[in-house]
Amino acid sequence: MIGGGGRVPRGWSLNLNVPKADRETWLSTFAQGNDPELSEIDGQLYLFTKEITDAADKEEAYRVGQLVLARVNGLMLLYFGFDPAIGSGVVCFGEDGKRHIFVDPGALLVVLPVLEPEAAAEAVRRGYAVAASSEWISRALSDFRPPVDWYGLYKVFECLEEQAGNAGTRLSQIEGISKNAISAFEHTANTLHRHPPGARGDPPKAPMNAADAFGLIRVMLAATIESVDPPPTDPN
């Protein structure tokens, strides 16, 4: 049964994070009785569709959930111009209505905190000084721009790898960067986006979506900038 309204849902669903300004439109577009159907339960949004609900296990739910999320995000962008929703994991609703939550392994990201305006302004000034002294960080910032796509994100990633190598370390050794997330990003990019199908092996069972890839690169870029000491200021 697909969840919604006062009914007790059963089976697998996709837990979504939707921009607050777009929430009501998402709920009305995928209202009760539709497939997909978006349900709000205890303040959380769950996307139900027969493809996900009938999944045999969490691996299949991950795989199908990513495909469904890509479709609905594309359509909401096409017809509403909305930013993408982010899938934060799959959830299995048991016969007793209890939720069993499984976080998507492709999205094990360290979230970049939202800074207060004064702190953000200071981070911008510090980042500018660092970029002025680092060719690779300067290149990474040049490539970190819309439209967001896998090719551009991977170019930023390669610049950050070069920066880490020049500093005698690895990206995964910089504080705030997840080795598992890097692996998921590279595996998804190389098997699904940067090379012909099959050229670089099989894709992951739970590919990283574009929104999570952007979030990871954003975290890595900020962490890399933070790891570099800016040049001393000229007292004159």
Backbone as CSV, one residue per row, in Angstrom:
resi,resn,N_x,N_y,N_z,CA_x,CA_y,CA_z,C_x,C_y,C_z
1,MET,0.848,-1.191,0.000,0.000,0.000,0.000,0.884,1.241,0.000
2,ILE,0.539,2.210,-0.795,1.261,3.464,-0.823,0.764,4.354,0.304
3,GLY,1.704,5.028,0.986,1.339,5.817,2.161,0.680,7.123,1.804
4,GLY,0.000,7.711,2.774,-0.611,9.024,2.544,-1.815,9.216,3.432
5,GLY,-2.168,10.482,3.673,-3.351,10.773,4.457,-3.274,10.123,5.820
6,GLY,-4.375,9.478,6.244,-4.410,8.834,7.548,-4.057,7.371,7.486
7,ARG,-3.737,6.866,6.310,-3.433,5.453,6.183,-2.066,5.130,6.780
8,VAL,-1.915,3.898,7.252,-0.612,3.432,7.729,0.139,2.867,6.533
9,PRO,1.310,3.444,6.194,2.041,2.973,5.022,2.714,1.633,5.262
10,ARG,2.993,0.931,4.202,3.699,-0.340,4.254,4.792,-0.323,3.194
11,GLY,5.873,-1.051,3.464,6.917,-1.234,2.458,7.935,-0.105,2.449
12,TRP,8.673,-0.030,1.346,9.795,0.895,1.228,9.368,2.265,0.717
13,SER,10.082,3.292,1.164,9.862,4.646,0.675,11.198,5.372,0.668
14,LEU,11.193,6.557,0.052,12.388,7.386,-0.015,12.172,8.623,0.843
15,ASN,13.048,8.836,1.819,12.972,10.015,2.680,13.572,11.208,1.929
16,LEU,12.770,12.280,1.778,13.200,13.431,0.986,13.384,14.674,1.847
17,ASN,14.394,15.461,1.480,14.552,16.818,1.991,14.241,17.773,0.851
18,VAL,13.194,18.574,1.024,12.708,19.477,-0.017,12.893,20.915,0.465
19,PRO,13.371,21.824,-0.394,13.472,23.227,0.016,12.152,23.715,0.616
20,LYS,12.239,24.405,1.754,11.044,24.800,2.504,10.058,25.582,1.650
21,ALA,10.568,26.481,0.796,9.679,27.320,-0.016,8.882,26.498,-1.028
22,ASP,9.379,25.296,-1.364,8.737,24.472,-2.390,7.892,23.344,-1.795
23,ARG,7.894,23.223,-0.491,7.305,22.053,0.175,5.836,21.841,-0.180
24,GLU,5.032,22.878,-0.098,3.599,22.717,-0.346,3.323,22.327,-1.793
25,THR,4.123,22.854,-2.724,3.927,22.481,-4.131,4.280,21.019,-4.352
26,TRP,5.347,20.551,-3.728,5.697,19.132,-3.826,4.543,18.276,-3.276
27,LEU,4.006,18.655,-2.123,2.945,17.858,-1.513,1.673,17.840,-2.360
28,SER,1.341,18.973,-2.968,0.123,19.018,-3.780,0.320,18.313,-5.122
29,THR,1.535,18.376,-5.663,1.804,17.718,-6.948,1.732,16.206,-6.804
30,PHE,2.296,15.703,-5.707,2.303,14.253,-5.476,1.357,13.924,-4.324
31,ALA,0.112,14.407,-4.451,-0.874,14.254,-3.385,-1.371,12.814,-3.306
32,GLN,-2.112,12.540,-2.221,-2.663,11.206,-1.993,-3.457,10.720,-3.192
33,GLY,-3.228,9.465,-3.551,-3.931,8.870,-4.675,-3.123,8.856,-5.950
34,ASN,-1.978,9.563,-5.954,-1.099,9.575,-7.121,0.035,8.573,-6.935
35,ASP,0.713,8.293,-8.011,1.914,7.467,-7.961,2.952,8.137,-8.864
36,PRO,4.020,8.756,-8.289,4.421,8.742,-6.894,3.471,9.544,-5.994
37,GLU,3.563,9.241,-4.710,2.781,9.936,-3.700,3.713,10.382,-2.583
38,LEU,3.590,11.649,-2.193,4.445,12.205,-1.146,3.622,12.362,0.128
39,SER,4.097,11.756,1.210,3.387,11.810,2.485,4.237,12.526,3.520
40,GLU,3.578,13.337,4.344,4.238,13.985,5.470,3.848,13.240,6.739
41,ILE,4.851,12.652,7.388,4.620,11.864,8.593,5.571,12.369,9.669
42,ASP,5.013,12.893,10.748,5.815,13.443,11.851,6.818,14.478,11.353
43,GLY,6.371,15.309,10.403,7.220,16.384,9.902,8.221,15.975,8.844
44,GLN,8.316,14.677,8.550,9.236,14.178,7.531,8.468,13.849,6.251
45,LEU,9.142,13.993,5.100,8.527,13.693,3.814,9.022,12.343,3.297
46,TYR,8.057,11.518,2.873,8.377,10.199,2.346,7.726,10.046,0.981
47,LEU,8.527,9.660,-0.005,8.025,9.461,-1.360,7.752,7.976,-1.570
48,PHE,6.500,7.675,-1.868,6.087,6.304,-2.135,5.767,6.166,-3.622
49,THR,6.240,5.118,-4.219,5.830,4.744,-5.560,5.920,3.231,-5.634
50,LYS,5.097,2.617,-6.446,5.048,1.147,-6.477,6.421,0.557,-6.738
51,GLU,7.232,1.248,-7.565,8.568,0.739,-7.887,9.424,0.594,-6.641
52,ILE,9.326,1.570,-5.713,10.134,1.519,-4.491,9.469,0.645,-3.442
53,THR,8.164,0.815,-3.277,7.436,0.125,-2.209,7.596,-1.380,-2.295
54,ASP,7.633,-1.905,-3.522,7.697,-3.354,-3.708,9.128,-3.890,-3.769
55,ALA,10.132,-3.054,-3.448,11.526,-3.501,-3.506,11.746,-4.697,-2.579
56,ALA,12.613,-5.613,-3.012,12.850,-6.836,-2.244,13.718,-6.588,-1.014
57,ASP,14.629,-5.606,-1.092,15.533,-5.337,0.017,16.032,-3.899,-0.093
58,LYS,16.865,-3.475,0.863,17.312,-2.083,0.880,18.207,-1.749,-0.306
59,GLU,18.976,-2.741,-0.799,19.826,-2.479,-1.962,18.982,-2.139,-3.185
60,GLU,17.912,-2.895,-3.399,17.027,-2.605,-4.523,16.293,-1.282,-4.297
61,ALA,15.914,-1.021,-3.058,15.237,0.250,-2.750,16.162,1.435,-3.025
62,TYR,17.456,1.319,-2.663,18.429,2.364,-2.971,18.489,2.602,-4.477
63,ARG,18.666,1.507,-5.210,18.867,1.613,-6.661,17.642,2.224,-7.337
64,VAL,16.472,1.707,-7.036,15.244,2.210,-7.654,14.958,3.634,-7.166
65,GLY,15.234,3.881,-5.880,14.985,5.211,-5.324,15.772,6.297,-6.025
66,GLN,17.026,6.012,-6.388,17.837,7.000,-7.095,17.258,7.304,-8.475
67,LEU,16.763,6.286,-9.158,16.160,6.487,-10.475,14.879,7.310,-10.371
68,VAL,14.051,6.979,-9.383,12.797,7.717,-9.177,13.104,9.169,-8.811
69,LEU,14.082,9.376,-7.923,14.430,10.731,-7.502,14.925,11.559,-8.687
70,ALA,15.728,10.945,-9.549,16.221,11.663,-10.727,15.060,12.087,-11.629
71,ARG,14.074,11.217,-11.779,12.918,11.540,-12.634,12.110,12.700,-12.061
72,VAL,11.755,12.587,-10.766,10.892,13.630,-10.199,11.633,14.956,-10.097
73,ASN,12.929,14.918,-9.782,13.694,16.166,-9.737,13.759,16.820,-11.113
74,GLY,13.960,16.012,-12.151,13.992,16.550,-13.500,12.675,17.194,-13.895
75,LEU,11.577,16.558,-13.536,10.260,17.089,-13.882,9.924,18.349,-13.081
76,MET,10.310,18.369,-11.806,10.040,19.560,-10.992,10.901,20.736,-11.443
77,LEU,12.096,20.457,-11.932,12.926,21.511,-12.509,12.331,21.995,-13.824
78,LEU,11.888,21.060,-14.656,11.349,21.394,-15.977,10.106,22.269,-15.880
79,TYR,9.148,21.895,-15.023,7.860,22.571,-15.015,7.701,23.634,-13.923
80,PHE,8.510,23.540,-12.860,8.419,24.537,-11.789,9.696,25.351,-11.630
81,GLY,10.806,24.869,-12.203,12.083,25.545,-12.021,12.649,25.358,-10.626
82,PHE,12.273,24.256,-9.951,12.674,24.034,-8.565,14.082,23.454,-8.468
83,ASP,14.769,23.810,-7.360,16.014,23.141,-7.009,15.694,21.697,-6.633
84,PRO,16.683,20.794,-6.752,16.388,19.382,-6.505,16.125,19.063,-5.043
85,ALA,15.229,18.099,-4.835,15.087,17.486,-3.521,16.264,16.543,-3.323
86,ILE,16.617,16.304,-2.070,17.746,15.425,-1.765,17.217,14.209,-1.020
87,GLY,17.573,13.025,-1.517,17.210,11.792,-0.828,18.164,11.529,0.319
88,SER,17.631,11.401,1.531,18.502,11.201,2.687,18.502,9.765,3.177
89,GLY,17.900,8.870,2.410,17.910,7.459,2.768,16.604,6.790,2.397
90,VAL,16.576,5.475,2.501,15.341,4.731,2.275,14.808,4.252,3.614
91,VAL,13.503,4.132,3.676,12.835,3.773,4.925,11.869,2.637,4.656
92,CYS,11.913,1.627,5.502,10.963,0.523,5.392,9.934,0.650,6.505
93,PHE,8.665,0.744,6.122,7.569,0.780,7.085,7.085,-0.653,7.301
94,GLY,7.235,-1.124,8.529,6.836,-2.484,8.839,5.335,-2.638,8.972
95,GLU,4.900,-3.870,9.206,3.472,-4.139,9.360,2.888,-3.389,10.553
96,ASP,3.741,-3.084,11.541,3.271,-2.355,12.718,3.331,-0.847,12.516
97,GLY,3.736,-0.402,11.311,3.817,1.020,11.020,5.118,1.656,11.468
98,LYS,5.999,0.884,12.130,7.265,1.429,12.587,8.219,1.629,11.409
99,ARG,9.068,2.662,11.557,10.012,2.998,10.502,11.381,2.392,10.776
100,HIS,11.937,1.781,9.760,13.287,1.236,9.826,14.109,1.997,8.790
101,ILE,15.038,2.839,9.277,15.716,3.812,8.421,17.096,3.300,8.025
102,PHE,17.402,3.439,6.750,18.710,3.057,6.223,19.266,4.261,5.461
103,VAL,20.381,4.809,5.944,20.976,5.964,5.283,21.703,5.511,4.038
104,ASP,21.520,6.239,2.954,22.160,5.915,1.690,23.679,5.967,1.849
105,PRO,24.408,4.853,1.591,25.855,4.858,1.765,26.559,5.793,0.797
106,GLY,25.901,6.164,-0.288,26.496,7.103,-1.234,26.402,8.531,-0.779
107,ALA,25.771,8.771,0.355,25.577,10.151,0.811,26.105,10.353,2.225
108,LEU,27.198,9.642,2.559,27.790,9.790,3.881,28.667,11.034,3.889
109,LEU,28.049,12.173,3.857,28.760,13.437,3.704,28.825,14.192,5.018
110,VAL,29.897,14.955,5.178,29.967,15.916,6.262,29.315,17.192,5.756
111,VAL,28.245,17.622,6.390,27.490,18.775,5.906,28.232,20.055,6.262
112,LEU,28.391,20.931,5.297,29.038,22.207,5.541,28.080,23.101,6.321
113,PRO,28.487,23.577,7.505,27.562,24.399,8.301,27.259,25.722,7.618
114,VAL,26.057,26.232,7.871,25.682,27.549,7.375,26.281,28.591,8.317
115,LEU,27.090,29.481,7.782,27.774,30.464,8.602,26.932,31.717,8.768
116,GLU,27.110,32.372,9.904,26.518,33.685,10.090,27.172,34.656,9.103
117,PRO,26.453,35.711,8.679,26.988,36.617,7.645,28.399,37.122,7.930
118,GLU,28.682,37.483,9.180,30.014,38.010,9.500,31.084,36.941,9.324
119,ALA,30.785,35.708,9.796,31.741,34.612,9.649,31.910,34.224,8.185
120,ALA,30.807,34.254,7.425,30.887,33.933,5.999,31.735,34.958,5.257
121,ALA,31.581,36.231,5.608,32.372,37.283,4.966,33.859,37.089,5.257
122,GLU,34.170,36.714,6.492,35.572,36.470,6.861,36.115,35.264,6.096
123,ALA,35.278,34.212,5.932,35.706,33.025,5.184,35.978,33.375,3.717
124,VAL,35.148,34.267,3.150,35.367,34.701,1.765,36.697,35.434,1.642
125,ARG,36.968,36.349,2.561,38.223,37.112,2.503,39.438,36.200,2.676
126,ARG,39.332,35.265,3.623,40.435,34.330,3.840,40.624,33.437,2.615
127,GLY,39.486,32.946,2.046,39.560,32.098,0.864,40.187,32.798,-0.327
128,TYR,39.908,34.091,-0.460,40.500,34.853,-1.565,42.013,34.912,-1.417
129,ALA,42.484,35.149,-0.192,43.924,35.213,0.049,44.586,33.865,-0.229
130,VAL,43.924,32.771,0.175,44.468,31.437,-0.086,44.511,31.157,-1.582
131,ALA,43.418,31.467,-2.289,43.352,31.206,-3.728,44.394,32.007,-4.504
132,ALA,44.674,33.220,-4.035,45.656,34.057,-4.711,47.055,33.463,-4.629
133,SER,47.267,32.583,-3.644,48.583,31.973,-3.480,48.627,30.520,-3.918
134,SER,47.499,29.972,-4.394,47.434,28.564,-4.793,46.785,28.439,-6.164
135,GLU,47.563,27.986,-7.139,47.030,27.817,-8.493,45.884,26.824,-8.524
136,TRP,46.008,25.717,-7.773,44.995,24.667,-7.854,43.696,25.056,-7.175
137,ILE,43.774,25.783,-6.063,42.540,26.255,-5.427,41.891,27.324,-6.296
138,SER,42.694,28.164,-6.918,42.154,29.175,-7.834,41.418,28.510,-8.997
139,ARG,42.027,27.444,-9.557,41.364,26.714,-10.647,40.079,26.048,-10.167
140,ALA,40.131,25.472,-8.966,38.946,24.802,-8.431,37.792,25.784,-8.279
141,LEU,38.072,26.974,-7.774,37.026,27.987,-7.624,36.484,28.434,-8.979
142,SER,37.354,28.481,-9.990,36.903,28.863,-11.331,35.936,27.843,-11.914
143,ASP,36.151,26.559,-11.574,35.291,25.489,-12.095,34.054,25.263,-11.232
144,PHE,34.035,25.822,-10.022,32.914,25.626,-9.098,31.851,26.688,-9.379
145,ARG,31.046,26.417,-10.387,30.067,27.406,-10.833,28.910,26.681,-11.526
146,PRO,27.754,27.320,-11.586,26.637,26.728,-12.333,26.888,26.825,-13.827
147,PRO,26.268,25.978,-14.642,25.382,24.893,-14.203,26.177,23.742,-13.598
148,VAL,25.611,23.140,-12.568,26.292,22.048,-11.889,26.123,20.774,-12.705
149,ASP,27.233,20.167,-13.091,27.177,18.869,-13.761,28.361,18.035,-13.301
150,TRP,28.329,16.759,-13.638,29.363,15.841,-13.167,30.739,16.182,-13.729
151,TYR,30.793,16.672,-14.957,32.087,17.012,-15.555,32.739,18.169,-14.804
152,GLY,31.959,19.204,-14.519,32.493,20.336,-13.782,32.892,19.959,-12.372
153,LEU,32.053,19.149,-11.695,32.377,18.730,-10.337,33.651,17.897,-10.307
154,TYR,33.822,17.058,-11.325,35.028,16.221,-11.336,36.277,17.065,-11.603
155,LYS,36.146,18.114,-12.388,37.277,19.018,-12.605,37.700,19.671,-11.295
156,VAL,36.718,20.083,-10.487,37.033,20.647,-9.171,37.739,19.595,-8.320
157,PHE,37.206,18.374,-8.333,37.792,17.271,-7.569,39.250,17.049,-7.956
158,GLU,39.554,17.049,-9.252,40.927,16.845,-9.701,41.849,17.974,-9.238
159,CYS,41.354,19.194,-9.244,42.151,20.323,-8.750,42.464,20.158,-7.268
160,LEU,41.467,19.699,-6.499,41.678,19.523,-5.066,42.650,18.379,-4.789
161,GLU,42.601,17.341,-5.623,43.577,16.259,-5.483,44.995,16.775,-5.735
162,GLU,45.160,17.619,-6.763,46.472,18.197,-7.061,46.953,19.065,-5.908
163,GLN,46.048,19.854,-5.351,46.406,20.715,-4.221,46.872,19.876,-3.033
164,ALA,46.137,18.803,-2.738,46.512,17.940,-1.621,47.867,17.286,-1.891
165,GLY,48.073,16.819,-3.130,49.343,16.193,-3.472,50.512,17.146,-3.329
166,ASN,50.322,18.389,-3.750,51.384,19.391,-3.616,51.711,19.682,-2.152
167,ALA,50.703,19.495,-1.291,50.908,19.732,0.134,51.419,18.481,0.856
168,GLY,51.671,17.414,0.077,52.197,16.189,0.655,51.193,15.372,1.426
169,THR,49.907,15.462,1.048,48.874,14.706,1.742,47.860,14.186,0.727
170,ARG,46.766,13.639,1.218,45.668,13.171,0.372,44.387,13.867,0.810
171,LEU,43.437,13.949,-0.119,42.165,14.587,0.228,41.520,13.934,1.440
172,SER,41.565,12.605,1.496,40.896,11.886,2.586,41.559,12.127,3.935
173,GLN,42.773,12.694,3.923,43.468,12.973,5.182,43.191,14.381,5.701
174,ILE,42.475,15.185,4.912,42.122,16.531,5.356,40.894,16.453,6.245
175,GLU,40.943,17.106,7.376,39.840,17.055,8.333,38.532,17.533,7.690
176,GLY,37.465,16.749,7.889,36.157,17.117,7.353,35.815,16.445,6.045
177,ILE,36.738,15.614,5.512,36.487,14.953,4.234,36.375,13.448,4.463
178,SER,35.287,12.859,3.983,34.999,11.441,4.187,35.599,10.589,3.076
179,LYS,36.417,9.609,3.463,37.012,8.693,2.486,35.933,7.890,1.762
180,ASN,34.901,7.445,2.504,33.818,6.679,1.882,33.057,7.511,0.861
181,ALA,32.843,8.781,1.173,32.123,9.655,0.245,32.944,9.897,-1.015
182,ILE,34.266,10.063,-0.868,35.130,10.230,-2.044,35.033,9.010,-2.937
183,SER,35.087,7.822,-2.333,35.012,6.577,-3.097,33.686,6.482,-3.851
184,ALA,32.564,6.841,-3.174,31.254,6.794,-3.826,31.180,7.792,-4.977
185,PHE,31.754,8.973,-4.782,31.768,10.010,-5.829,32.547,9.528,-7.050
186,GLU,33.775,9.024,-6.837,34.607,8.572,-7.959,33.959,7.401,-8.690
187,HIS,33.420,6.439,-7.931,32.801,5.262,-8.543,31.606,5.664,-9.408
188,THR,30.759,6.534,-8.888,29.583,6.989,-9.646,30.002,7.778,-10.881
189,ALA,30.930,8.723,-10.705,31.355,9.579,-11.815,31.978,8.763,-12.938
190,ASN,32.862,7.833,-12.586,33.615,7.113,-13.611,32.831,6.027,-14.316
191,THR,31.839,5.443,-13.659,31.081,4.365,-14.297,29.787,4.835,-14.955
192,LEU,29.275,6.011,-14.548,27.980,6.456,-15.074,28.030,7.764,-15.853
193,HIS,29.046,8.587,-15.656,28.994,9.938,-16.211,30.190,10.338,-17.073
194,ARG,31.368,9.829,-16.809,32.568,10.328,-17.485,33.076,9.404,-18.581
195,HIS,32.574,8.176,-18.640,33.069,7.199,-19.606,31.895,6.414,-20.187
196,PRO,32.084,5.763,-21.335,31.010,4.943,-21.910,30.606,3.828,-20.949
197,PRO,29.336,3.391,-21.010,28.873,2.322,-20.118,29.764,1.092,-20.201
198,GLY,30.179,0.597,-19.053,30.995,-0.603,-18.989,32.486,-0.371,-19.117
199,ALA,32.894,0.818,-19.531,34.323,1.072,-19.766,35.134,1.072,-18.482
200,ARG,34.498,1.445,-17.370,35.211,1.514,-16.091,34.557,0.610,-15.041
201,GLY,34.009,-0.514,-15.494,33.417,-1.461,-14.568,31.948,-1.194,-14.303
202,ASP,31.402,-1.933,-13.355,29.980,-1.822,-13.030,29.720,-0.611,-12.139
203,PRO,28.582,0.052,-12.315,28.229,1.185,-11.443,27.895,0.705,-10.046
204,PRO,27.944,1.591,-9.054,27.575,1.192,-7.688,26.101,0.830,-7.589
205,LYS,25.769,0.006,-6.619,24.367,-0.370,-6.409,23.538,0.840,-5.994
206,ALA,24.151,1.758,-5.273,23.467,2.984,-4.842,24.276,4.179,-5.326
207,PRO,24.100,4.581,-6.596,24.894,5.693,-7.126,24.633,6.996,-6.368
208,MET,25.651,7.827,-6.278,25.501,9.145,-5.670,24.734,10.038,-6.634
209,ASN,23.755,10.781,-6.149,23.025,11.678,-7.043,23.761,13.013,-7.167
210,ALA,23.336,13.830,-8.131,24.043,15.077,-8.421,24.018,16.049,-7.255
211,ALA,22.901,16.081,-6.525,22.811,16.999,-5.388,23.811,16.628,-4.303
212,ASP,23.943,15.325,-4.016,24.903,14.887,-3.008,26.337,15.080,-3.497
213,ALA,26.560,14.887,-4.809,27.899,15.115,-5.369,28.290,16.582,-5.215
214,PHE,27.363,17.486,-5.501,27.626,18.907,-5.320,27.922,19.215,-3.854
215,GLY,27.138,18.624,-2.947,27.367,18.842,-1.523,28.742,18.363,-1.085
216,LEU,29.162,17.198,-1.600,30.475,16.668,-1.254,31.590,17.581,-1.757
217,ILE,31.509,18.006,-3.027,32.543,18.872,-3.579,32.591,20.196,-2.820
218,ARG,31.438,20.697,-2.429,31.389,21.945,-1.649,32.122,21.767,-0.318
219,VAL,31.869,20.638,0.349,32.541,20.357,1.617,34.042,20.215,1.407
220,MET,34.445,19.475,0.358,35.870,19.253,0.105,36.586,20.552,-0.238
221,LEU,35.932,21.409,-1.023,36.544,22.679,-1.398,36.749,23.560,-0.159
222,ALA,35.723,23.650,0.676,35.838,24.457,1.886,36.896,23.898,2.834
223,ALA,36.921,22.556,2.986,37.898,21.936,3.886,39.319,22.124,3.367
224,THR,39.497,22.048,2.043,40.829,22.234,1.462,41.305,23.670,1.677
225,ILE,40.424,24.632,1.425,40.795,26.040,1.661,41.171,26.251,3.122
226,GLU,40.387,25.648,4.020,40.644,25.807,5.453,41.981,25.184,5.855
227,SER,42.422,24.160,5.121,43.660,23.461,5.479,44.915,24.218,5.056
228,VAL,44.752,25.279,4.258,45.898,26.027,3.730,46.039,27.339,4.494
229,ASP,47.234,27.619,4.949,47.481,28.899,5.617,47.573,30.013,4.581
230,PRO,46.851,31.106,4.782,46.971,32.217,3.836,48.333,32.867,3.956
231,PRO,48.785,33.522,2.890,50.085,34.205,2.964,50.030,35.337,3.985
232,PRO,51.172,35.667,4.580,51.173,36.752,5.571,50.750,38.070,4.932
233,THR,50.016,38.851,5.677,49.537,40.133,5.153,50.664,41.154,5.172
234,ASP,50.608,42.018,4.183,51.596,43.102,4.086,51.236,44.182,5.101
235,PRO,52.129,44.481,6.044,51.789,45.479,7.064,51.677,46.892,6.506
236,ASN,52.206,47.119,5.296,52.168,48.461,4.718,50.861,48.729,3.986
